[in-house]
Coordinates of C-alpha atoms in Angstrom, one line a residue:
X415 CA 0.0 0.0 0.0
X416 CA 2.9 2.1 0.2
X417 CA 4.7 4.2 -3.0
X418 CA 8.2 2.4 -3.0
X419 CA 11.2 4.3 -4.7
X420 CA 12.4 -0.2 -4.5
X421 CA 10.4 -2.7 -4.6
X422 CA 13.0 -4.8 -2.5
X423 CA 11.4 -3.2 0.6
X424 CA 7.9 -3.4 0.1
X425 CA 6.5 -6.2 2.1
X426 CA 7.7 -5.2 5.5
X427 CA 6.9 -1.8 5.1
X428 CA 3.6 -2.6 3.6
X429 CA 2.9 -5.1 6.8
X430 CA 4.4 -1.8 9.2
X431 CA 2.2 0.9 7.8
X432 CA -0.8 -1.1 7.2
X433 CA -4.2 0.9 8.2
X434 CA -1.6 3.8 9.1
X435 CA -1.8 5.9 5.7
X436 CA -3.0 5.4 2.4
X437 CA -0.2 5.1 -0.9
X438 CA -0.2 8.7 -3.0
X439 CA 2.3 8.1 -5.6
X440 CA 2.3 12.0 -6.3
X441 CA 4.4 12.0 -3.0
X442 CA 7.2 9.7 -4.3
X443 CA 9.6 12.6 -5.4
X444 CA 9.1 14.4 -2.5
X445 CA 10.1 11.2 -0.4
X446 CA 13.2 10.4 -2.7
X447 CA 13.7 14.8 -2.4
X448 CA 13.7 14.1 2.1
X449 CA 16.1 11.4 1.5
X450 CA 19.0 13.5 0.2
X451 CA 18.6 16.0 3.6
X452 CA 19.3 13.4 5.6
X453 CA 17.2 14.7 8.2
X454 CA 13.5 15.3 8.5
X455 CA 12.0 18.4 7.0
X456 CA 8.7 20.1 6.0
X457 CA 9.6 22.8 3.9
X458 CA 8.5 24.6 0.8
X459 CA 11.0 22.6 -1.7
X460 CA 9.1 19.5 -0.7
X461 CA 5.7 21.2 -1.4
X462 CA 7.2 22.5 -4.3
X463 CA 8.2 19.1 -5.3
X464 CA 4.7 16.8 -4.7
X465 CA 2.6 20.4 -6.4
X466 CA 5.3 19.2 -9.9
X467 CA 3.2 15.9 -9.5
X468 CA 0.2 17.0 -9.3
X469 CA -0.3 17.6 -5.7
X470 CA -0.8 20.5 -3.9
X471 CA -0.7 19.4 -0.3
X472 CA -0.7 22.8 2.3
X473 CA 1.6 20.2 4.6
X474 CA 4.0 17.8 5.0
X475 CA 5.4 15.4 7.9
X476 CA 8.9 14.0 7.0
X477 CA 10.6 11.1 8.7
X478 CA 13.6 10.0 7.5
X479 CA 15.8 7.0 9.7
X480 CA 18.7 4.5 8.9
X481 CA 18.4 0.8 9.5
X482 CA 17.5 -2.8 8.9
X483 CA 14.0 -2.2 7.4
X484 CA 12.2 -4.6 9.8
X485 CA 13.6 -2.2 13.2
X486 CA 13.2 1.0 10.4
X487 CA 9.6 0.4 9.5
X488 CA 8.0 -0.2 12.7
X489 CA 10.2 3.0 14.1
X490 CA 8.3 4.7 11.3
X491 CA 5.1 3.2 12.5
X492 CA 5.3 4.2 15.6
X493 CA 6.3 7.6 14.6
X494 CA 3.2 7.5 12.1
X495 CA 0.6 6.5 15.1
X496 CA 1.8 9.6 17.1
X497 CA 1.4 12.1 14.5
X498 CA -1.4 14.4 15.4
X499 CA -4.1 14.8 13.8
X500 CA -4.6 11.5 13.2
X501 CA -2.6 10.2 10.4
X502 CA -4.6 7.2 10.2
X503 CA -6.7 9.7 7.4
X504 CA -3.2 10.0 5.6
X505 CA -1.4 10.1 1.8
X506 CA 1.6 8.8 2.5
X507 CA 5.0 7.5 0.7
X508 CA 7.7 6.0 1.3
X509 CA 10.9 6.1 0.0
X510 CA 14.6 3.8 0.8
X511 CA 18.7 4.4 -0.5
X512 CA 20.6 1.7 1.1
X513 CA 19.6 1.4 4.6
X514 CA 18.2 5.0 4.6
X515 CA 14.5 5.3 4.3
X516 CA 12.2 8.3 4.4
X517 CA 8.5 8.5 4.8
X518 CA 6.9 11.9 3.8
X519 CA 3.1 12.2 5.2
X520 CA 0.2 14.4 3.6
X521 CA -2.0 14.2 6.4
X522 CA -5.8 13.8 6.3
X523 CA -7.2 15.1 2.9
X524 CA -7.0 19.0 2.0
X525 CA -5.1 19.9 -1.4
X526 CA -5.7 24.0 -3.1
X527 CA -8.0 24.8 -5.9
X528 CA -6.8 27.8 -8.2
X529 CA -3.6 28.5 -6.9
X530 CA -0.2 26.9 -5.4
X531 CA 1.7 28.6 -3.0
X532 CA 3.0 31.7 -4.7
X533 CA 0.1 33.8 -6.1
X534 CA -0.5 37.5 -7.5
X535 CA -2.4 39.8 -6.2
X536 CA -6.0 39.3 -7.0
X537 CA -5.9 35.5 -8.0
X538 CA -8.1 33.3 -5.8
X539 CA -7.7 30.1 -3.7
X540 CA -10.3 27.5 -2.7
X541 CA -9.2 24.7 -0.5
X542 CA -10.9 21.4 -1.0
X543 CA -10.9 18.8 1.8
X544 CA -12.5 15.6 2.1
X545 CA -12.9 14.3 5.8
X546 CA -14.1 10.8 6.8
X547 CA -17.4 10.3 8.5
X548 CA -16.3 11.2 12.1
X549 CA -15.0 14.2 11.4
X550 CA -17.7 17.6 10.7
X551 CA -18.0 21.0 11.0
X552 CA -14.6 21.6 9.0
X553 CA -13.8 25.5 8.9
X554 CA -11.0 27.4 7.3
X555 CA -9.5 30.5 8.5
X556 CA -7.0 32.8 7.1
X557 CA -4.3 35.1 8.8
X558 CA -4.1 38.2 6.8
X559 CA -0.5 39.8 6.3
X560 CA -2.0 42.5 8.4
X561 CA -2.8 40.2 11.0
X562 CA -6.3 40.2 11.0
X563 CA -8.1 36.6 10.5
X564 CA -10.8 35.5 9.1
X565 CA -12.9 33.0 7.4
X566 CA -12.6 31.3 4.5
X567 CA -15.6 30.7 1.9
X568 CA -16.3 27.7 0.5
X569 CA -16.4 29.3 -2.5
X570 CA -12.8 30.5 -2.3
X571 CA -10.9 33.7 -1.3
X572 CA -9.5 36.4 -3.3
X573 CA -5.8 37.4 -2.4
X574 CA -4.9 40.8 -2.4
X575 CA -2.9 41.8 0.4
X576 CA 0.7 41.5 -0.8
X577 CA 2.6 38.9 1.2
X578 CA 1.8 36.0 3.4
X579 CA -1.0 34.4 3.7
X580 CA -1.3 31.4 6.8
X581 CA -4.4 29.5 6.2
X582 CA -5.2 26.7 9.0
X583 CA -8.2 24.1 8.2
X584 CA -10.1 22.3 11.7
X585 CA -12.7 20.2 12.0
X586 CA -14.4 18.9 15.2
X587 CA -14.0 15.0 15.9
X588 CA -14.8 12.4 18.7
X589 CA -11.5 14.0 20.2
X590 CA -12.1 17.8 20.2
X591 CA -11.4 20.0 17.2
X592 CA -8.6 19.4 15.8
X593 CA -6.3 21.4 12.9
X594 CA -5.9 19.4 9.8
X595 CA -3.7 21.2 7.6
X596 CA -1.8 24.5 7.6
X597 CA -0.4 26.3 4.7
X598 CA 0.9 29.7 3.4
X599 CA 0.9 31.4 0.3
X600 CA 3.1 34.5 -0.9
X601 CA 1.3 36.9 -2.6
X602 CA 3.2 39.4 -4.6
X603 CA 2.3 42.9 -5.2
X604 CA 1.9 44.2 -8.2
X605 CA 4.4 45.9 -9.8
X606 CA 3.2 49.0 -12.2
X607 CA 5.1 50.1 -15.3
X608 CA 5.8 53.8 -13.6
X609 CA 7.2 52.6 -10.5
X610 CA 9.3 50.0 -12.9
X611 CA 10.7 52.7 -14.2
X612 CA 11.4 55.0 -11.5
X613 CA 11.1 52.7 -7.8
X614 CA 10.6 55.3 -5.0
X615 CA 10.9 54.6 -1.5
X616 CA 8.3 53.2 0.2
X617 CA 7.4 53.3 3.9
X618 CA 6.0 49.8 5.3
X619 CA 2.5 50.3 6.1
X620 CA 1.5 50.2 9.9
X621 CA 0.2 46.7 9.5
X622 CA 2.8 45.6 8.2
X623 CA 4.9 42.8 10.3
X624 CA 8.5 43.8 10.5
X625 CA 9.4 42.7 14.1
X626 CA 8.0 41.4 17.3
X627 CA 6.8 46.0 18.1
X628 CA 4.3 44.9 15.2
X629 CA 3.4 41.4 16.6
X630 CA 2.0 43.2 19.6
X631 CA 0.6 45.9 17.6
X632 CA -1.4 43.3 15.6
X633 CA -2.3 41.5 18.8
X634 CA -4.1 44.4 20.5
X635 CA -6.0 45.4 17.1
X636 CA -7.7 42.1 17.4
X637 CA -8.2 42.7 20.8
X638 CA -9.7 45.6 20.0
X639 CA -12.3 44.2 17.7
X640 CA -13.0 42.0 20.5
X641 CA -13.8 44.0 23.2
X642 CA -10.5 43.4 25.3
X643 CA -7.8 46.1 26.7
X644 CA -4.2 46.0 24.9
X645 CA -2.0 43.8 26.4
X646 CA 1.7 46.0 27.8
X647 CA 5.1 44.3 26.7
X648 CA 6.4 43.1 30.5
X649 CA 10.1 42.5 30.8
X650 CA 10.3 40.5 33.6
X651 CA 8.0 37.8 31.0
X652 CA 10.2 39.2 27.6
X653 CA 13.0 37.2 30.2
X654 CA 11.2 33.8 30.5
X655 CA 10.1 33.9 27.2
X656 CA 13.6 34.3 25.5
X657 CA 14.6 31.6 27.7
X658 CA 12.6 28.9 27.5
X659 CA 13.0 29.6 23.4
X660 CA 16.3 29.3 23.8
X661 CA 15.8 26.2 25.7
X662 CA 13.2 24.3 23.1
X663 CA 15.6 25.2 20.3
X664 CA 18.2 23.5 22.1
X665 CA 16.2 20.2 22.1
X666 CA 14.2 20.9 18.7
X667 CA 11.4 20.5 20.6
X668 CA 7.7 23.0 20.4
X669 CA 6.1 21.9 23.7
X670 CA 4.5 23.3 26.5
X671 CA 5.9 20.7 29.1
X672 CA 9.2 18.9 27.5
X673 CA 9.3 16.4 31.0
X674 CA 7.2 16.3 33.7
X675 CA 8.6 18.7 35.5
X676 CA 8.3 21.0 33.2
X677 CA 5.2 23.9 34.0
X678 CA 4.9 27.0 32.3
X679 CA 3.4 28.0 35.8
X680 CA 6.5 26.1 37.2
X681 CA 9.2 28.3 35.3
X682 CA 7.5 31.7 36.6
X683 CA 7.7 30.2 39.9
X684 CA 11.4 29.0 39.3
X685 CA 12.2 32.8 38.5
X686 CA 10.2 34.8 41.3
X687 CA 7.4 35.4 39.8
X688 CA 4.0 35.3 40.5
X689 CA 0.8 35.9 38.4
X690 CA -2.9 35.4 38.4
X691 CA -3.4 34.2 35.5
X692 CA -0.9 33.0 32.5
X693 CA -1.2 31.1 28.8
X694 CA 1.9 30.3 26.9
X695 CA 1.9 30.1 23.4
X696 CA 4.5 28.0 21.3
X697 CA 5.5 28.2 17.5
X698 CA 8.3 26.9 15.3
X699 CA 8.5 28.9 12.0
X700 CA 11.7 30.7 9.9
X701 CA 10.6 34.8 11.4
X702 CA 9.0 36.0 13.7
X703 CA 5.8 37.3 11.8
X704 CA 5.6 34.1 10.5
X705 CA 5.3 32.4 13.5
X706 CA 2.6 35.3 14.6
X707 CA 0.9 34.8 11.7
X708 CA 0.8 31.0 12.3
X709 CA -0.5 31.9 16.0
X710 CA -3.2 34.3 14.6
X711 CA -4.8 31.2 12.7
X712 CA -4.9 29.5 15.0
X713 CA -8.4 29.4 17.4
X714 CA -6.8 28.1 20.7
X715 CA -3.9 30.2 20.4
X716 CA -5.7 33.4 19.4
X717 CA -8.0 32.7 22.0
X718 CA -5.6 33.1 24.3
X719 CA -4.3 36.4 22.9
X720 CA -7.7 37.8 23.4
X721 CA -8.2 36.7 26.9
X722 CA -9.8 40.2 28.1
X723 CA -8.4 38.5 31.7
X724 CA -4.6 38.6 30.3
X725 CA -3.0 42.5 30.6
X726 CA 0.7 41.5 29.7
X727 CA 2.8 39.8 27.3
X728 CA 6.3 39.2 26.8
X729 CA 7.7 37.2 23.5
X730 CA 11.2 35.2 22.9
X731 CA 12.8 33.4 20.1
X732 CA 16.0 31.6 19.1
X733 CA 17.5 29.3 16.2
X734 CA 18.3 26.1 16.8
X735 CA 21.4 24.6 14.4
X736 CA 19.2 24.7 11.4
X737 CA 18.2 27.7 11.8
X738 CA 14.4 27.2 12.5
X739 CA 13.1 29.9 15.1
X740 CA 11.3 28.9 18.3
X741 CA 8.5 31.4 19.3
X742 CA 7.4 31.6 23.0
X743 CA 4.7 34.2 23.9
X744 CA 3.9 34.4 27.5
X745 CA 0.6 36.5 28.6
X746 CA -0.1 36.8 31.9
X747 CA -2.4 38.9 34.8
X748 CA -0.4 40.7 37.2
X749 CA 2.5 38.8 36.7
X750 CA 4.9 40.4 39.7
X751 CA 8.6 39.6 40.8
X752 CA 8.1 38.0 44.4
X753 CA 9.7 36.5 47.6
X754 CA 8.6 33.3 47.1
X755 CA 8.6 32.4 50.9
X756 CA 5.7 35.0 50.7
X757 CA 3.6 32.7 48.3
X758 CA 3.5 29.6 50.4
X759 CA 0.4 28.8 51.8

């Protein structure tokens, strides 16, 4: 049932990834593409690569290993039952040099109408999923360059905003609602004959997202149109933020609790502070406004940005070895610098 770049290998990963995913061979190059990195990846190359075939995915999983393929293939199994959302809805292929194999994921079913990723202004988009018989309510939102999200038509969106565009599809299932897929696409502005000739310089706009001053900006304009006070950039939780980045780029990890040990509530307390009420938010992404903008489409985590209970915010971020940013937003009610011998009960 698998797409094999071998035939050699077939059987056992056929018997390892049975009921786990369903063979797309439109994801065979993108496979044989994750095999030459060595490492697993989900980038735009590999979109790029499955879209040449006729398959316009919004996401990827990547897992690559080395190994005997019995050990290999039920490493990739198990690897393939933890993937959330449930992969069990998955396009998947599989891919093998030597004893290095690669299995690249599409999960659930969602692939673009009109467009691929790249996209001028004014073209339109229309995502088309197809969801199994537990799954309803399915609802796609877009994150605006400017920030502002909302929802996507059935009957498609028109881009027009120059630059990117995050869209996120969810559906509610047995589990809780649940994001499907996630995609972006970079839409390019116009470019007239006059200013061809003659570029002049040109002032970002004030929605524009430039650095984390714009993040926040963006933040409290939703919270406006919700009702809710601006949130105030707090040092003391800028601090914790950059460090618990710093920490999940170490390990490559986006989590809220990497052990069990590990608290957001926990780490305030572990630096003096105090609060009445907190929500973390956590985001892998190449820049910072992309990881805002992946945020913003989100519905848990821009819930939590509009908490009218939450007053302050402080953000952090750091590369890991290969360069990907980690993006930790803390937000927080009276978050204050304490003697902790004074919060004991």
């Amino acid at each position: 049932m698998t797409a094999l770049a071998g035939t050699a290998h077939a059987s056992v990963w056929d018997d390892a990834l049975a009921g786990r995913c369903q063979s797309e061979p439109r994801l065979l190059s993108a496979a044989t593409e994750a095999l030459a990195h060595h490492s697993p990846i989900d980038d735009q190359a590999l979109r790029d690569r499955a879209h040449a075939d006729g398959m316009s995915v919004p996401t990827l999983h990547t897992w690559v290993g080395r190994g005997d393929d019995a050990p290999s293939a039920r490493t990739a199994a198990r690897w393939l039952a933890d993937l959330r959302p449930t992969s069990i809805w998955a396009r998947c292929a599989v891919a093998h040099q030597g004893d290095l194999h690669s299995v690249v994921v599409a999960p659930r079913a969602a692939e673009l109408s009109g467009v691929s990723f790249r996209a001028r202004s004014g073209d339109r988009t229309r995502p088309v999923v197809a969801l199994p018989a537990n799954a309803h309510d399915v609802r796609v939102d877009v994150a605006r360059p400017d920030g502002i999200v909302e929802p996507v038509p059935s009957s498609g969106y028109s881009l027009i905003a120059p630059g990117t565009h995050v869209f996120q599809a969810t559906a509610e299932t047995a589990g809780g609602r649940l994001t499907f897929a996630r995609w972006e696409i970079v839409v390019e502005a116009a470019v007239s004959a006059q200013s061809a000739a003659a570029p002049a310089t040109v002032r970002p706009a004030a929605d524009t997202c430039v650095d984390v001053a714009d993040v926040v900006r963006a933040i409290n304009r939703e919270r406006a149109a919700a009702g809710a006070r601006p949130l105030r950039t707090d040092p003391v939780l800028t601090s914790i933020a950059r460090a618990r980045a710093e920490r999940l780029a170490a390990e490559h990890r986006v989590a809220h609790r990497l052990d069990q040990a590990d608290d957001p509530a926990l780490r305030l307390a572990d630096s003096a502070v105090a609060a009445d009420a907190l929500a973390e938010n956590v985001a892998r992404a190449p820049t910072v406004c992309e990881a805002h903008r992946g945020l913003a489409a989100s519905p848990s985590h821009r819930a939590n940005r509009q908490n009218p209970l939450l007053e302050s915010i402080g953000h952090g971020w750091a590369r890991d070895s290969e360069r990907q940013l980690y993006f930790v937003e803390i937000l927080a009610t009276h978050a204050r610098i304490v003697d902790m011998a004074d919060e004991r009960p």
